[in-house]
mmCIF file with all atom_site columns, C-alpha atoms in Angstrom:
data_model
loop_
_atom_site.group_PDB
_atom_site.id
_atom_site.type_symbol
_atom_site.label_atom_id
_atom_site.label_alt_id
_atom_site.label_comp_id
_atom_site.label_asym_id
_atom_site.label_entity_id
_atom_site.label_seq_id
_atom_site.pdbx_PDB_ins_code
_atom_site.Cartn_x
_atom_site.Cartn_y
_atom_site.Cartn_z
_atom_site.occupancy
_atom_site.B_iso_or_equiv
_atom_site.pdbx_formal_charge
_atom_site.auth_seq_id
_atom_site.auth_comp_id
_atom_site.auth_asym_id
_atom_site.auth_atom_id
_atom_site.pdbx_PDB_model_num
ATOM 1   C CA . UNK W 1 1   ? 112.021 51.772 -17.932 1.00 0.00 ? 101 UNK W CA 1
ATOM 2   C CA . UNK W 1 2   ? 113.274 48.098 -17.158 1.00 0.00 ? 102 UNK W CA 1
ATOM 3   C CA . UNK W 1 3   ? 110.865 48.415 -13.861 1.00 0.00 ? 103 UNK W CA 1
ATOM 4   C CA . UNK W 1 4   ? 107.949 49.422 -16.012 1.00 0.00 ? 104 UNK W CA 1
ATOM 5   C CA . UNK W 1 5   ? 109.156 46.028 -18.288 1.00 0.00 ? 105 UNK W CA 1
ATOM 6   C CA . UNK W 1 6   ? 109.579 43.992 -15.360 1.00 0.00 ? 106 UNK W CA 1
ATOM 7   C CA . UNK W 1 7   ? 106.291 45.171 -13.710 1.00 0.00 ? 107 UNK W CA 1
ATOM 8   C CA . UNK W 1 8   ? 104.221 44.410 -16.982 1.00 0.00 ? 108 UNK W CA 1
ATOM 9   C CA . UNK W 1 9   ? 105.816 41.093 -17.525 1.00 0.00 ? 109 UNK W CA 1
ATOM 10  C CA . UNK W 1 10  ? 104.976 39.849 -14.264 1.00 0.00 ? 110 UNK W CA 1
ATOM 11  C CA . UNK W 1 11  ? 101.360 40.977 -14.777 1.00 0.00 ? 111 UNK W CA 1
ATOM 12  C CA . UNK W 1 12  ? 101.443 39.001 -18.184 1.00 0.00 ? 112 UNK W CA 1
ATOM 13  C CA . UNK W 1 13  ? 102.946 35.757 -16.335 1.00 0.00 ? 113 UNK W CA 1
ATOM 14  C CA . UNK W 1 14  ? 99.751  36.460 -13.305 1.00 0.00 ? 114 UNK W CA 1
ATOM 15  C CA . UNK W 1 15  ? 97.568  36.070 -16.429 1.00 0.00 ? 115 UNK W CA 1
ATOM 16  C CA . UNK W 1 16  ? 98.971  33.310 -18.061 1.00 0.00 ? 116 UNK W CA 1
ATOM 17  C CA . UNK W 1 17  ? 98.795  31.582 -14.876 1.00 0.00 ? 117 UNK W CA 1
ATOM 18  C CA . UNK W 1 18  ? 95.523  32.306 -13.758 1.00 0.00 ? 118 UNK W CA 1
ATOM 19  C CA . UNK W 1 19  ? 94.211  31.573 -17.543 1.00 0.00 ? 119 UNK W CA 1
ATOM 20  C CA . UNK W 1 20  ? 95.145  27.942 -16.210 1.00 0.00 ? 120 UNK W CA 1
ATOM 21  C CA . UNK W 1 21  ? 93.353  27.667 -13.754 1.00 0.00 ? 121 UNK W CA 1
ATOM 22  C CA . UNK W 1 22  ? 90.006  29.156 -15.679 1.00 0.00 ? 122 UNK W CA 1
ATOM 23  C CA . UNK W 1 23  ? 87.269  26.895 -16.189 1.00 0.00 ? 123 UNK W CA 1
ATOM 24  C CA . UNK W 1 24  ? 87.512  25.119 -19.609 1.00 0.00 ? 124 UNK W CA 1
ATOM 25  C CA . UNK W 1 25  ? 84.246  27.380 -21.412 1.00 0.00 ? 125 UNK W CA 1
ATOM 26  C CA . UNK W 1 26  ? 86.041  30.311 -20.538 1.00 0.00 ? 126 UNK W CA 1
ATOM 27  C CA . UNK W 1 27  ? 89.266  28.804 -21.561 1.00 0.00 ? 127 UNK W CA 1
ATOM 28  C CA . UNK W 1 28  ? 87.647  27.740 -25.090 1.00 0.00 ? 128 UNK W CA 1
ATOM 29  C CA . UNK W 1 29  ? 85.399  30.896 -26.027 1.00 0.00 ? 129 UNK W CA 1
ATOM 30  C CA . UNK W 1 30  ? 88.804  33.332 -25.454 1.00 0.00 ? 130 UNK W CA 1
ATOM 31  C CA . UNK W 1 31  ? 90.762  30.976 -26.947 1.00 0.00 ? 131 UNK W CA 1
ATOM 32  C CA . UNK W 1 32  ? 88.534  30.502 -29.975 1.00 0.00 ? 132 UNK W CA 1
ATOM 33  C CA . UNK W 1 33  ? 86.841  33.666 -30.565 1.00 0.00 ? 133 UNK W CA 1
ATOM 34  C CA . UNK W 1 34  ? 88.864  34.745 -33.057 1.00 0.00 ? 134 UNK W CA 1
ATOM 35  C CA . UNK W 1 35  ? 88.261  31.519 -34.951 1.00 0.00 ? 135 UNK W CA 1
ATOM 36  C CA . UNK W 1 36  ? 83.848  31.979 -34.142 1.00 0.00 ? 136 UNK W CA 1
ATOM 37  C CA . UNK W 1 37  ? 84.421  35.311 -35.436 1.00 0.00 ? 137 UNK W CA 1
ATOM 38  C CA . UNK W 1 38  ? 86.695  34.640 -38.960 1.00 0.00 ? 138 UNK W CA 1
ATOM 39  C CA . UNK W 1 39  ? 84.065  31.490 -39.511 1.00 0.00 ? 139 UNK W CA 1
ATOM 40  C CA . UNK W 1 40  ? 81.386  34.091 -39.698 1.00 0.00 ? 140 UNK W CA 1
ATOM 41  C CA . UNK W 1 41  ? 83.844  35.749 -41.897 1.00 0.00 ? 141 UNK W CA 1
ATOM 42  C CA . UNK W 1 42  ? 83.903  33.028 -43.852 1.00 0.00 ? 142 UNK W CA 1
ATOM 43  C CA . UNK W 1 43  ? 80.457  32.580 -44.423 1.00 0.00 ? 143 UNK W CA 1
ATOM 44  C CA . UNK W 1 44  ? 80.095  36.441 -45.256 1.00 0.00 ? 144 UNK W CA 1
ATOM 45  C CA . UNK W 1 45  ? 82.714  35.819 -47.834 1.00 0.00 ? 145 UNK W CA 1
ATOM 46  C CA . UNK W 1 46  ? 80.624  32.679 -49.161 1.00 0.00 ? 146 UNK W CA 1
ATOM 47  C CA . UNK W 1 47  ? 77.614  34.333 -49.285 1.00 0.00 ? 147 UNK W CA 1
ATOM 48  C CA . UNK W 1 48  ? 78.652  37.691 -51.220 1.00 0.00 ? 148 UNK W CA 1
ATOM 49  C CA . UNK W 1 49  ? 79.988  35.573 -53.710 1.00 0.00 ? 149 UNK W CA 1
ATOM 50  C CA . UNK W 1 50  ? 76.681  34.292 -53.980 1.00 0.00 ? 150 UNK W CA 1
ATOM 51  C CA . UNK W 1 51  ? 75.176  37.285 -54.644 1.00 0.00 ? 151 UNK W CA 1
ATOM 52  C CA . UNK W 1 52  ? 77.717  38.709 -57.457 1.00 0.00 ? 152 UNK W CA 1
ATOM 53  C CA . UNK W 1 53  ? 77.572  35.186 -58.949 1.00 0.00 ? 153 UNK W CA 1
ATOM 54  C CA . UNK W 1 54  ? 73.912  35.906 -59.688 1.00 0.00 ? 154 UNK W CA 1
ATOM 55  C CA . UNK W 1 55  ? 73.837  39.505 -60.432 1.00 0.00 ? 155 UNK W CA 1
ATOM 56  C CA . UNK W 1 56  ? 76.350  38.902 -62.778 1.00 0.00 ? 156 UNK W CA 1
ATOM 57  C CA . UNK W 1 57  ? 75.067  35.713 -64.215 1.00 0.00 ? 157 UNK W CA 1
ATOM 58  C CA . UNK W 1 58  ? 78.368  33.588 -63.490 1.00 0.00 ? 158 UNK W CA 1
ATOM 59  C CA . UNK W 1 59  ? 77.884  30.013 -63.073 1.00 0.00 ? 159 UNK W CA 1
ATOM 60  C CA . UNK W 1 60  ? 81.328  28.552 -63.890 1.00 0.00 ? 160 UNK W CA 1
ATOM 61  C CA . UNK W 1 61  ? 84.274  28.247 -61.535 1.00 0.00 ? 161 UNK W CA 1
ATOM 62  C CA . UNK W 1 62  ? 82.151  27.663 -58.309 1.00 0.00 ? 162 UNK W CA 1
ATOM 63  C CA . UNK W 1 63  ? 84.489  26.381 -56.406 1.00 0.00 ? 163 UNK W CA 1
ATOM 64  C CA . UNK W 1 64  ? 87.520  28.289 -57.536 1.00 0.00 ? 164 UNK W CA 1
ATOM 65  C CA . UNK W 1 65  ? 85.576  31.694 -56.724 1.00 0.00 ? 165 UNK W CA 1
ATOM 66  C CA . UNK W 1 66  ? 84.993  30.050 -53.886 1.00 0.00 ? 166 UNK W CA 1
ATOM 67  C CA . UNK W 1 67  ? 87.655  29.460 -51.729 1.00 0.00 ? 167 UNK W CA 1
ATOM 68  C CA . UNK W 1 68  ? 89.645  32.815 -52.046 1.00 0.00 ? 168 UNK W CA 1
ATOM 69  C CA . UNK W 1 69  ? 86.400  34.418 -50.667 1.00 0.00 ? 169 UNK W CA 1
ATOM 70  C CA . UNK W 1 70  ? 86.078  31.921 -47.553 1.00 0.00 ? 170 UNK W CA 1
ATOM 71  C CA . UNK W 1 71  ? 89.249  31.713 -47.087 1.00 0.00 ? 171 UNK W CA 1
ATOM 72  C CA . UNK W 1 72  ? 90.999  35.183 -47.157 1.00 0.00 ? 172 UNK W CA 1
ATOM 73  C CA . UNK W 1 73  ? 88.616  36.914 -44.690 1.00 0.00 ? 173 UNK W CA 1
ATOM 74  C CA . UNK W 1 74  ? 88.470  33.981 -42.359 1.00 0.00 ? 174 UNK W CA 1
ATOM 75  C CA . UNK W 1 75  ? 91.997  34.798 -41.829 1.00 0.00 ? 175 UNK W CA 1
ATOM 76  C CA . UNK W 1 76  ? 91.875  38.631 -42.201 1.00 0.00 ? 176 UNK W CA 1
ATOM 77  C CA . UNK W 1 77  ? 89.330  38.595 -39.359 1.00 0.00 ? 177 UNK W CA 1
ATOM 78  C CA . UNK W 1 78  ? 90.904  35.666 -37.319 1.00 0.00 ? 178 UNK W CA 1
ATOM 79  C CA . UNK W 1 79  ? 94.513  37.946 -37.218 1.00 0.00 ? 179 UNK W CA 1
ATOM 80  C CA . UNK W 1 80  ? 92.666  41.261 -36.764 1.00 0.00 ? 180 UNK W CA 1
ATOM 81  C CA . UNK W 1 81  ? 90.795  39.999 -33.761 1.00 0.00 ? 181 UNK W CA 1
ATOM 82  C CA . UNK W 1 82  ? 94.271  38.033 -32.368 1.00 0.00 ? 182 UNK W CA 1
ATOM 83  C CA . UNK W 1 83  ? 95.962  41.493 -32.586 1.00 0.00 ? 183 UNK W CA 1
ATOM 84  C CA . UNK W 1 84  ? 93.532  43.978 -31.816 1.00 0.00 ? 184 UNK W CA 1
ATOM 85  C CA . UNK W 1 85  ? 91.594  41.964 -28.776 1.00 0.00 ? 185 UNK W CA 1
ATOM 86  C CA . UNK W 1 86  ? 92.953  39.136 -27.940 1.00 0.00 ? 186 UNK W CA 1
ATOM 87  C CA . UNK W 1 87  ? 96.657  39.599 -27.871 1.00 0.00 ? 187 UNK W CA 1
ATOM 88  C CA . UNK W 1 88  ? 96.125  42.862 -25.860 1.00 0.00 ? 188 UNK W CA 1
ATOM 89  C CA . UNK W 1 89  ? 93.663  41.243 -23.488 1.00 0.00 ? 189 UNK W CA 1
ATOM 90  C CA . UNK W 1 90  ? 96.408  39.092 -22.222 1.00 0.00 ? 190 UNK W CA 1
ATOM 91  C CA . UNK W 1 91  ? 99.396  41.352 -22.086 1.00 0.00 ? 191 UNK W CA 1
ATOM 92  C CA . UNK W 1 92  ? 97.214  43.703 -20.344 1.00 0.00 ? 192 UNK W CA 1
ATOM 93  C CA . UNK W 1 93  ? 97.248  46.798 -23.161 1.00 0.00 ? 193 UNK W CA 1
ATOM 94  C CA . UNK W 1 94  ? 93.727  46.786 -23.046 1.00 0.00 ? 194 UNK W CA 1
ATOM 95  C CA . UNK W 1 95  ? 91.991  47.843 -20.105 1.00 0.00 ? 195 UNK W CA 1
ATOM 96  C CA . UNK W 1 96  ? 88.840  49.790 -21.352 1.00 0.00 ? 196 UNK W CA 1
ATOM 97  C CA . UNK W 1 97  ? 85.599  47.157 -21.701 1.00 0.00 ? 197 UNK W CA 1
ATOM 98  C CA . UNK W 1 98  ? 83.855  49.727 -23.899 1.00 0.00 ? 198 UNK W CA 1
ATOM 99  C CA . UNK W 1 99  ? 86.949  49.948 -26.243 1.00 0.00 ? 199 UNK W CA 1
ATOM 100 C CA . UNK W 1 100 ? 87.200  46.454 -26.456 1.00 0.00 ? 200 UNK W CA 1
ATOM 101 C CA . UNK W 1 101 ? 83.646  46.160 -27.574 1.00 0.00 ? 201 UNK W CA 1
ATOM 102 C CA . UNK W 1 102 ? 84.184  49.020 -30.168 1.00 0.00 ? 202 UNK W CA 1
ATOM 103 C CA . UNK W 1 103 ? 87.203  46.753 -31.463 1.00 0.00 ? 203 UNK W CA 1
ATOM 104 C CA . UNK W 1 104 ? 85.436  43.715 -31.308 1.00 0.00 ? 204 UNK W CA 1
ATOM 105 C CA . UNK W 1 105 ? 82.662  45.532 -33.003 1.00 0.00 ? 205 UNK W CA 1
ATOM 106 C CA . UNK W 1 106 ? 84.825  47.009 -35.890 1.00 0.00 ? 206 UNK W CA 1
ATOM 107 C CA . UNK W 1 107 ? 86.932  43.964 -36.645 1.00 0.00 ? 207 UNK W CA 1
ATOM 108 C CA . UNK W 1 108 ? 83.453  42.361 -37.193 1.00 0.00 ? 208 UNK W CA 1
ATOM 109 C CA . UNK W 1 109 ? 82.054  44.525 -39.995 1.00 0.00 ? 209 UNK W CA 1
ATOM 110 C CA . UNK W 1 110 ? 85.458  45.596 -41.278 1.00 0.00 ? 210 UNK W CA 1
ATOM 111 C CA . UNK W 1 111 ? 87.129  42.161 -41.517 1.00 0.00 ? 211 UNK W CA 1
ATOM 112 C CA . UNK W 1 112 ? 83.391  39.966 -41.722 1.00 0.00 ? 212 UNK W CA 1
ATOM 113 C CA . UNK W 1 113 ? 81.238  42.145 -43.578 1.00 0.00 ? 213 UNK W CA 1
ATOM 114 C CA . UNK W 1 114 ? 83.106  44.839 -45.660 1.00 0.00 ? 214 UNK W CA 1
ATOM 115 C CA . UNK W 1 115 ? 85.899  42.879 -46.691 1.00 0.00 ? 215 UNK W CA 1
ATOM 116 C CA . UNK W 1 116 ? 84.451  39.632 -47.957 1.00 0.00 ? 216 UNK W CA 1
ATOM 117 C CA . UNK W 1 117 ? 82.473  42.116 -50.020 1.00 0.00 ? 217 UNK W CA 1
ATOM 118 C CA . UNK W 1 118 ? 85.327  44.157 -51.325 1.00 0.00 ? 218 UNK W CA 1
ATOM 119 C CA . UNK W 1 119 ? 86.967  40.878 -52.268 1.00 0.00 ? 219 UNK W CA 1
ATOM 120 C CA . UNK W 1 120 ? 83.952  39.243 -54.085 1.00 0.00 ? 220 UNK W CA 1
ATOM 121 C CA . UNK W 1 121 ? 83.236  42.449 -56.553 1.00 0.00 ? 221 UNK W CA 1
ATOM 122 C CA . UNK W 1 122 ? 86.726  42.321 -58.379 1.00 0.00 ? 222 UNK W CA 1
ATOM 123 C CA . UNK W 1 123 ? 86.657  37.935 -58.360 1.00 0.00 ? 223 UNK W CA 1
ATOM 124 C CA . UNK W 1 124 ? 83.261  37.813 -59.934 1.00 0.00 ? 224 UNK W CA 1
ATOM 125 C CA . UNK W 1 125 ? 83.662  41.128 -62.193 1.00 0.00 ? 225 UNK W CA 1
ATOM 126 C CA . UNK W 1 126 ? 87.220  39.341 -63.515 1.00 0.00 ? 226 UNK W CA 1
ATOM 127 C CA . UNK W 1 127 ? 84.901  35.766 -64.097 1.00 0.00 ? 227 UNK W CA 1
ATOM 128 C CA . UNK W 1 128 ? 81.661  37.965 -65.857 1.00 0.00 ? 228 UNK W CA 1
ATOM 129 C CA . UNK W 1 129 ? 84.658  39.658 -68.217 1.00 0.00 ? 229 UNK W CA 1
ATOM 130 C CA . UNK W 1 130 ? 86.380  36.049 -68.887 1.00 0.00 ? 230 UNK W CA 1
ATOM 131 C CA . UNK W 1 131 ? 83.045  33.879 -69.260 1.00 0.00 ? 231 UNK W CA 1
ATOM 132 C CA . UNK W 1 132 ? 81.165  37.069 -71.048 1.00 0.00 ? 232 UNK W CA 1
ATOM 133 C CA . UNK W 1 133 ? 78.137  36.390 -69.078 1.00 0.00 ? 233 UNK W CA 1
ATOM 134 C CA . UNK W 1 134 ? 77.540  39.838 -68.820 1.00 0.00 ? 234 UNK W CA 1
ATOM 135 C CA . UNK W 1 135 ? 77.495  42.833 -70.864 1.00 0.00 ? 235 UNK W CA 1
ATOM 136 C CA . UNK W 1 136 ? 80.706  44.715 -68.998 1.00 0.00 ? 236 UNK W CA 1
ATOM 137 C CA . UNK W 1 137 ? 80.984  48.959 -69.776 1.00 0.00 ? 237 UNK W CA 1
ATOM 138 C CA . UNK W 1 138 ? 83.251  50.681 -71.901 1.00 0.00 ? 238 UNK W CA 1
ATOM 139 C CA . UNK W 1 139 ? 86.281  51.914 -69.688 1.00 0.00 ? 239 UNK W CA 1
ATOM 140 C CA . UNK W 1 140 ? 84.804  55.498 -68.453 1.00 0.00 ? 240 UNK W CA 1
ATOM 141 C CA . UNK W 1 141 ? 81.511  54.132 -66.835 1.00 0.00 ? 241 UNK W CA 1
ATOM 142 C CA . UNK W 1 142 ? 83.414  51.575 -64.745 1.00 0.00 ? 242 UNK W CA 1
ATOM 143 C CA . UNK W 1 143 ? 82.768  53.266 -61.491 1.00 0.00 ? 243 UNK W CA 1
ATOM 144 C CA . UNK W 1 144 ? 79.266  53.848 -62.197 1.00 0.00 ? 244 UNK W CA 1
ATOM 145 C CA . UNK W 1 145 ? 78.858  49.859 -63.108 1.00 0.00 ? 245 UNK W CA 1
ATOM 146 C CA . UNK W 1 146 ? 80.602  48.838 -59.837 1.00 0.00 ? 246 UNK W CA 1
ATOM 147 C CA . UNK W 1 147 ? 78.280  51.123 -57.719 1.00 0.00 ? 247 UNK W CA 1
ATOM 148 C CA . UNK W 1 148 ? 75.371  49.885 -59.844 1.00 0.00 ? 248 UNK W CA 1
ATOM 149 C CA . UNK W 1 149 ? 75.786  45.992 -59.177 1.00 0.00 ? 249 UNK W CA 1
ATOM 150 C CA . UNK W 1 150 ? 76.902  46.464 -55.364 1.00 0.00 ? 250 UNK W CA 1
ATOM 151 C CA . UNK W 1 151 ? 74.117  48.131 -54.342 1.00 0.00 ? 251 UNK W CA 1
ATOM 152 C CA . UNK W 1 152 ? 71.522  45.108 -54.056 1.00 0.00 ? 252 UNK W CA 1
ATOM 153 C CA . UNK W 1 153 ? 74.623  43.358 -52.858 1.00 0.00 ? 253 UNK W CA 1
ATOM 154 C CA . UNK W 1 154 ? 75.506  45.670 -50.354 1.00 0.00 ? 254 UNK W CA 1
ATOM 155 C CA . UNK W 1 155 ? 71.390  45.880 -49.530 1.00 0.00 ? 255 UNK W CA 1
ATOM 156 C CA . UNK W 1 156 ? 71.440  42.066 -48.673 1.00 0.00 ? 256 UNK W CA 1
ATOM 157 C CA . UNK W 1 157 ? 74.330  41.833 -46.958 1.00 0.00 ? 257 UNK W CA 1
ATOM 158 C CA . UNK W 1 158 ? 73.325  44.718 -44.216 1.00 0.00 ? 258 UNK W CA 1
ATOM 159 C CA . UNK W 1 159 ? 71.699  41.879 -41.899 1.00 0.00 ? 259 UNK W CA 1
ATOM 160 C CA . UNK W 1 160 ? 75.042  40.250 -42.054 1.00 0.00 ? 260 UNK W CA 1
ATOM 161 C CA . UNK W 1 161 ? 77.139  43.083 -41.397 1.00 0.00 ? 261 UNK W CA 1
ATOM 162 C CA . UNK W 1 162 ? 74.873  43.807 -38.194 1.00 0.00 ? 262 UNK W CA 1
ATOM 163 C CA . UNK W 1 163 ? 75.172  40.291 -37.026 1.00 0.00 ? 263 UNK W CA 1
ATOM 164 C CA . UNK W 1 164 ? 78.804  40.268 -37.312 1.00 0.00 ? 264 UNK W CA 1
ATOM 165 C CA . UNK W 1 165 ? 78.991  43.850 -35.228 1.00 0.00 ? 265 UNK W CA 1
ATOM 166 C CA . UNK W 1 166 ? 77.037  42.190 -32.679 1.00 0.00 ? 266 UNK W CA 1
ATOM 167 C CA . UNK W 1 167 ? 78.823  38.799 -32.638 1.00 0.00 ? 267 UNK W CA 1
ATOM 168 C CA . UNK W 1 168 ? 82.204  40.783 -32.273 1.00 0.00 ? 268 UNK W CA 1
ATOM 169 C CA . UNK W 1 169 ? 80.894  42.688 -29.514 1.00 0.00 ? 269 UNK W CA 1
ATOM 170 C CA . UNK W 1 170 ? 79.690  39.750 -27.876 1.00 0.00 ? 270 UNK W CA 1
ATOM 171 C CA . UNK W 1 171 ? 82.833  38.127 -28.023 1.00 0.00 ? 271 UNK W CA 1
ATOM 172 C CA . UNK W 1 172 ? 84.942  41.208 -26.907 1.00 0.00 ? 272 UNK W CA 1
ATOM 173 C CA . UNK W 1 173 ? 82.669  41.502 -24.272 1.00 0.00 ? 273 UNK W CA 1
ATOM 174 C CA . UNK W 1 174 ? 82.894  37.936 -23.030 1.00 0.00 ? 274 UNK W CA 1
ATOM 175 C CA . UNK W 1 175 ? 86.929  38.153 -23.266 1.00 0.00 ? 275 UNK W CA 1
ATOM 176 C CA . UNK W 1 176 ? 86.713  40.858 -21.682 1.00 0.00 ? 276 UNK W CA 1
ATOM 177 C CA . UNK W 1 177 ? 84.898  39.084 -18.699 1.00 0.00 ? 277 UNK W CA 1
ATOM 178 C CA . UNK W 1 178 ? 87.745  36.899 -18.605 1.00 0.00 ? 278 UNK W CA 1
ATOM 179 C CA . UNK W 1 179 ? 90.455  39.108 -18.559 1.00 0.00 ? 279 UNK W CA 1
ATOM 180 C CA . UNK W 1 180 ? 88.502  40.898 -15.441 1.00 0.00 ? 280 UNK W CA 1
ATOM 181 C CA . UNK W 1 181 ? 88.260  37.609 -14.314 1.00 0.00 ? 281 UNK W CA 1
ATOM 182 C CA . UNK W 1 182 ? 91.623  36.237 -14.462 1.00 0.00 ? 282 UNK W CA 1
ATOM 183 C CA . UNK W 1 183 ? 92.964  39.762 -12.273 1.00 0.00 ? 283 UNK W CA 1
ATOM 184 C CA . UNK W 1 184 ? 90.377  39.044 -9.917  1.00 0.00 ? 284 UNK W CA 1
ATOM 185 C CA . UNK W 1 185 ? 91.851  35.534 -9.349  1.00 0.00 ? 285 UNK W CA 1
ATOM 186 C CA . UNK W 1 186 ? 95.106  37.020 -7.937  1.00 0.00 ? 286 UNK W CA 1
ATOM 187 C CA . UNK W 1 187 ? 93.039  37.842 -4.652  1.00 0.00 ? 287 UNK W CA 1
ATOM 188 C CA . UNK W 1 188 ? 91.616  34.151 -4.057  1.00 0.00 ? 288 UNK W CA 1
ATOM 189 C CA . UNK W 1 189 ? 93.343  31.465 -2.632  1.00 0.00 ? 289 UNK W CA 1
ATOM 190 C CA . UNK W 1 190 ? 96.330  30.253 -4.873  1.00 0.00 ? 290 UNK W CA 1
ATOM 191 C CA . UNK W 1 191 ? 95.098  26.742 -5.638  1.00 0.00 ? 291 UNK W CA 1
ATOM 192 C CA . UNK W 1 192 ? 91.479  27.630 -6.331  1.00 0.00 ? 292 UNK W CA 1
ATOM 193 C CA . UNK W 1 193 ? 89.916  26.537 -9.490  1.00 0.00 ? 293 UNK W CA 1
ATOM 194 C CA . UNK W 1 194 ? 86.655  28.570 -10.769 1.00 0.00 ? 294 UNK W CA 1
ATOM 195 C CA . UNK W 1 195 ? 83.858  26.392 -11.273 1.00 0.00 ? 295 UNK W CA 1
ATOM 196 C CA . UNK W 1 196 ? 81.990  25.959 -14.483 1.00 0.00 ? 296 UNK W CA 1
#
């Protein structure tokens, strides 16, 4: 057991070492890809607000709507990615390209479409209720109402969703590239730099 824990934390030092000497794109899109992909997340989260504001008539507390829903899944998506792709990229727990695409893929529409969506419906049903902008159900046709106003939602926010399953599977796939990279480094010369 301690030579298996030796063994993998010299492979994790190798890769913090070669990260190093990685040009400074590479450096910047593994470093940052969380942070590309929870922006995205962000903007999901802005832009299903949008959409329940208006099916539901709301036009008070903008900005107060407004922040929960960029904020929360910027950072759902930003710590899903860290701990499901990036983190195991550089310990070396994740040695499968097509399951790092699948992650990447996942943590996209999960954490950047789903969520931001899940999050808007209760905020802007809670605002419709408290401003009375629109007519809410009596309490056994909830369900049924909820269903009812997401579906155009959920309609409009498909070519989002898609985009952010692509944009997480680019990104996997890129860090991915890197991580292949920065093993491959270990056969070079020591002092070599990769060129941009």
């Amino acid at each position: 057991l301690s030579l298996l824990t030796n063994a993998s934390s010299a492979i994790v030092e190798m890769l913090s070492r070669n990260f190093e000497r990685l040009p400074d794109i590479e450096k910047n899109l593994f470093m940052y890809a969380p942070v590309y992909l929870g922006g995205n997340a962000a903007l999901a989260g802005l832009i299903s607000n949008s959409l329940y504001r208006r099916t539901l008539h709301v036009r008070q507390a903008a900005i107060s709507s407004s922040m929960p829903l960029a904020v929360l899944p910027f950072l759902t998506t930003f710590a899903l990615y860290s701990a499901a792709v990036s983190t195991p990229l550089m310990s070396a727990d994740l040695n499968c390209p097509s399951c790092a695409m699948m992650r990447g893929a996942l943590i996209g529409v999960v954490g950047g479409g789903l969520y931001p969506i899940l999050l808007a419906l209760p905020v802007n049903l809670g605002l419709a209720a408290r401003y009375q902008t629109t007519p809410l159900p009596e309490k056994g046709n909830q369900i049924r109402f909820w269903v009812d106003i997401s579906k155009p939602v959920l309609r409009r926010m498909r070519a989002v969703m898609v985009l952010q399953a692509f944009f997480g599977t680019y990104l996997s796939s890129r860090n991915f590239e890197t991580y292949t990279m920065l093993f491959q480094m270990t056969s070079g010369p020591p002092g070599e730099e990769l060129e941009d």
